[in-house]
Short mmCIF file of C-alpha atoms in Angstrom, two decimals:
data_model
loop_
_atom_site.label_atom_id
_atom_site.label_comp_id
_atom_site.label_asym_id
_atom_site.label_seq_id
_atom_site.Cartn_x
_atom_site.Cartn_y
_atom_site.Cartn_z
CA MET E 1 18.19 -26.15 -1.09
CA ARG E 2 20.98 -24.96 1.19
CA GLU E 3 19.72 -23.10 4.26
CA PRO E 4 19.57 -19.36 3.55
CA ILE E 5 21.87 -16.85 5.16
CA GLY E 6 20.25 -14.46 7.63
CA VAL E 7 20.43 -10.74 6.90
CA ILE E 8 19.72 -8.34 9.74
CA LEU E 9 18.63 -4.93 8.49
CA ALA E 10 20.19 -2.47 10.94
CA GLY E 11 21.05 0.37 8.57
CA GLY E 12 18.29 2.82 9.50
CA ARG E 13 19.12 6.17 11.05
CA GLY E 14 17.10 5.74 14.27
CA THR E 15 16.05 9.41 14.34
CA ARG E 16 12.66 8.72 15.96
CA MET E 17 14.47 6.77 18.67
CA GLY E 18 16.85 9.70 19.17
CA THR E 19 19.98 7.71 18.31
CA VAL E 20 22.37 7.10 15.42
CA SER E 21 21.42 3.41 15.20
CA LYS E 22 18.67 1.32 16.80
CA ALA E 23 20.96 -1.72 16.86
CA GLY E 24 22.53 -0.73 20.17
CA VAL E 25 19.31 0.29 21.91
CA MET E 26 18.82 -1.85 25.02
CA LEU E 27 15.71 -3.90 25.76
CA GLY E 28 15.58 -6.22 28.76
CA GLY E 29 19.34 -6.09 29.28
CA GLU E 30 20.20 -6.92 25.65
CA SER E 31 20.65 -4.75 22.57
CA LEU E 32 18.00 -4.96 19.87
CA LEU E 33 20.72 -6.35 17.62
CA GLN E 34 21.60 -9.14 20.07
CA ARG E 35 17.92 -10.06 20.41
CA CYS E 36 17.56 -10.20 16.61
CA GLU E 37 20.72 -12.30 16.26
CA ASP E 38 19.54 -14.74 18.93
CA ARG E 39 16.21 -15.26 17.14
CA LEU E 40 17.53 -15.47 13.58
CA ALA E 41 20.79 -17.42 13.98
CA PRO E 42 19.17 -20.83 14.73
CA GLN E 43 17.02 -20.43 11.61
CA CYS E 44 19.78 -19.66 9.08
CA ASP E 45 23.20 -20.73 7.84
CA GLY E 46 25.08 -17.76 9.24
CA ILE E 47 24.29 -14.09 9.75
CA VAL E 48 25.40 -10.81 8.21
CA VAL E 49 24.43 -7.43 9.65
CA ILE E 50 23.69 -4.52 7.34
CA ALA E 51 24.57 -1.33 9.21
CA ASN E 52 25.59 2.18 8.24
CA ALA E 53 27.00 2.99 11.69
CA ASP E 54 29.24 1.17 14.14
CA VAL E 55 27.52 -1.79 15.79
CA SER E 56 28.68 -4.32 18.35
CA THR E 57 28.46 -7.88 17.01
CA SER E 58 30.55 -10.96 16.36
CA TYR E 59 28.97 -11.34 12.90
CA PRO E 60 30.21 -9.70 9.68
CA VAL E 61 28.95 -6.14 9.21
CA ILE E 62 28.55 -4.51 5.81
CA SER E 63 26.97 -1.25 4.72
CA ASP E 64 24.35 -0.61 2.04
CA SER E 65 25.51 -1.37 -1.50
CA LEU E 66 24.15 1.99 -2.69
CA ALA E 67 24.84 5.27 -0.89
CA GLY E 68 22.24 7.68 0.43
CA TYR E 69 20.12 5.84 3.05
CA LEU E 70 17.73 4.44 0.45
CA GLY E 71 15.69 2.41 2.94
CA PRO E 72 15.36 -1.31 3.66
CA LEU E 73 15.57 -2.38 0.01
CA ALA E 74 19.13 -1.02 -0.13
CA GLY E 75 20.00 -3.22 2.85
CA ILE E 76 18.33 -6.20 1.18
CA LEU E 77 20.40 -5.53 -1.95
CA ALA E 78 23.58 -5.54 0.15
CA GLY E 79 22.45 -8.82 1.71
CA LEU E 80 21.84 -10.34 -1.72
CA ASP E 81 25.30 -9.21 -2.85
CA TYR E 82 26.85 -10.83 0.21
CA ALA E 83 24.82 -14.03 -0.21
CA GLN E 84 25.68 -14.36 -3.91
CA LYS E 85 29.42 -13.95 -3.29
CA ARG E 86 29.28 -16.75 -0.73
CA GLY E 87 27.31 -19.21 -2.81
CA PHE E 88 23.90 -18.83 -1.17
CA SER E 89 20.81 -18.97 -3.36
CA HIS E 90 18.63 -17.08 -0.84
CA CYS E 91 18.76 -14.80 2.16
CA VAL E 92 16.21 -14.28 4.90
CA THR E 93 15.81 -10.71 6.09
CA ALA E 94 14.76 -9.39 9.50
CA ALA E 95 14.55 -5.85 10.86
CA VAL E 96 16.66 -5.11 13.94
CA ASP E 97 13.88 -3.09 15.61
CA THR E 98 11.40 -6.00 15.71
CA PRO E 99 12.25 -7.88 18.93
CA PHE E 100 9.44 -10.46 18.89
CA PHE E 101 9.56 -11.78 15.32
CA PRO E 102 8.66 -15.49 14.95
CA CYS E 103 11.15 -18.20 15.83
CA ASP E 104 9.75 -20.17 12.87
CA LEU E 105 10.14 -17.28 10.41
CA THR E 106 12.56 -19.04 8.05
CA PRO E 107 10.76 -22.39 7.68
CA LYS E 108 7.45 -20.64 7.02
CA LEU E 109 9.05 -18.35 4.44
CA ILE E 110 10.73 -21.31 2.72
CA LEU E 111 7.44 -23.20 2.62
CA ALA E 112 5.58 -20.20 1.19
CA GLY E 113 8.39 -19.64 -1.31
CA LEU E 114 7.63 -23.01 -2.88
CA GLU E 115 4.71 -21.22 -4.57
CA HIS E 116 7.13 -18.86 -6.39
CA PRO E 117 9.42 -20.01 -9.22
CA ASP E 118 12.50 -18.53 -7.51
CA GLY E 119 11.42 -19.06 -3.89
CA PHE E 120 10.54 -15.41 -3.15
CA ALA E 121 8.18 -14.86 -0.21
CA ILE E 122 7.29 -12.06 2.18
CA ALA E 123 5.80 -12.40 5.67
CA ALA E 124 2.22 -11.22 6.11
CA THR E 125 -0.26 -10.77 8.96
CA VAL E 126 -3.85 -9.58 9.11
CA ASP E 127 -2.33 -6.07 8.96
CA GLY E 128 -0.73 -6.76 5.55
CA LEU E 129 2.76 -7.45 4.26
CA GLN E 130 5.69 -7.24 6.67
CA GLY E 131 8.13 -6.25 3.94
CA THR E 132 11.39 -6.33 5.88
CA PHE E 133 10.79 -10.02 6.67
CA GLY E 134 11.20 -12.19 3.62
CA ILE E 135 13.15 -14.83 1.78
CA TRP E 136 14.89 -13.25 -1.18
CA PRO E 137 16.43 -15.21 -4.07
CA VAL E 138 19.72 -13.88 -5.42
CA THR E 139 18.16 -14.16 -8.89
CA LEU E 140 16.29 -10.91 -8.06
CA ARG E 141 19.49 -8.99 -7.30
CA ALA E 142 19.80 -7.19 -10.68
CA ALA E 143 16.09 -6.31 -10.77
CA LEU E 144 16.28 -4.89 -7.25
CA GLU E 145 19.33 -2.79 -8.07
CA GLN E 146 17.59 -1.37 -11.14
CA TYR E 147 14.44 -0.65 -9.12
CA LEU E 148 16.47 1.34 -6.58
CA GLN E 149 18.43 3.20 -9.26
CA GLU E 150 15.10 4.26 -10.81
CA GLY E 151 14.28 6.00 -7.51
CA GLN E 152 11.82 3.37 -6.28
CA ARG E 153 11.87 2.56 -2.54
CA LYS E 154 8.71 0.61 -1.65
CA VAL E 155 9.16 -3.01 -0.63
CA ARG E 156 5.49 -3.75 -1.26
CA SER E 157 5.60 -2.47 -4.84
CA PHE E 158 8.71 -4.51 -5.61
CA ALA E 159 7.22 -7.63 -4.02
CA GLU E 160 3.99 -7.25 -6.01
CA ALA E 161 5.84 -6.58 -9.27
CA HIS E 162 7.74 -9.85 -8.79
CA ALA E 163 4.72 -11.88 -7.63
CA ALA E 164 6.14 -12.67 -4.19
CA ALA E 165 4.37 -15.45 -2.34
CA THR E 166 3.15 -14.65 1.16
CA ALA E 167 3.87 -16.49 4.38
CA HIS E 168 0.91 -15.86 6.68
CA PHE E 169 1.51 -15.50 10.41
CA ALA E 170 -1.35 -15.64 12.90
CA PRO E 171 -1.94 -12.77 15.36
CA THR E 172 0.08 -12.96 18.58
CA LYS E 173 0.42 -10.97 21.79
CA PRO E 174 2.66 -9.09 21.63
CA ASP E 175 2.44 -8.61 17.88
CA ALA E 176 5.26 -10.69 16.35
CA PHE E 177 6.14 -7.88 13.95
CA PHE E 178 5.89 -5.01 16.45
CA ASN E 179 8.45 -2.30 15.63
CA ALA E 180 10.24 -0.39 18.39
CA ASN E 181 10.73 2.89 16.50
CA THR E 182 10.26 5.38 19.33
CA PRO E 183 11.07 5.55 23.06
CA GLU E 184 7.35 4.99 23.77
CA GLU E 185 7.28 1.83 21.66
CA LEU E 186 10.46 0.64 23.37
CA GLU E 187 8.73 1.15 26.71
CA ALA E 188 5.75 -0.90 25.52
CA ALA E 189 8.12 -3.69 24.43
CA GLN E 190 9.77 -3.62 27.87
CA LYS E 191 6.37 -4.13 29.52
CA TRP E 192 5.68 -7.15 27.28
CA LEU E 193 8.98 -8.72 28.32
#
């Protein structure tokens, strides 16, 4: 299997952070987007950033395939569209506001995906599924588009309906899937750095 393309989900509004986009929020002298790129790029065959606002990056930037800020699944759909057009069978997704995600995310997802006929797997911890971190086969693209057009938004429900395998990640300090959604959480992340 060709290495998957990395898809950074940076299309959220960032309202709890008090900004248009979390991608440009600074942490330890780097933007959250730069930190995400630095962690994901060595694990994938290229990167694409899904953003609905201007972001600063050297990678291609595309917006959601469907209008209306439909959540992370809309960004995943855009990533699958991009991957399919470029001949990738899979994409690996990561959320821009998760600065400590594992540096072995992709290999663990690929390994877990061997348990699924199409190689679909979602990251999981003792706290449950980490739905914005997964390996997504382009074969699910049409099903995902239909799911969104039916008004569905939950990653977990889609993953369960399509029998996604799970890639289990052990607890870490700081939590590998810690989200910096608010100024207080950003401050906590700064202390961990």
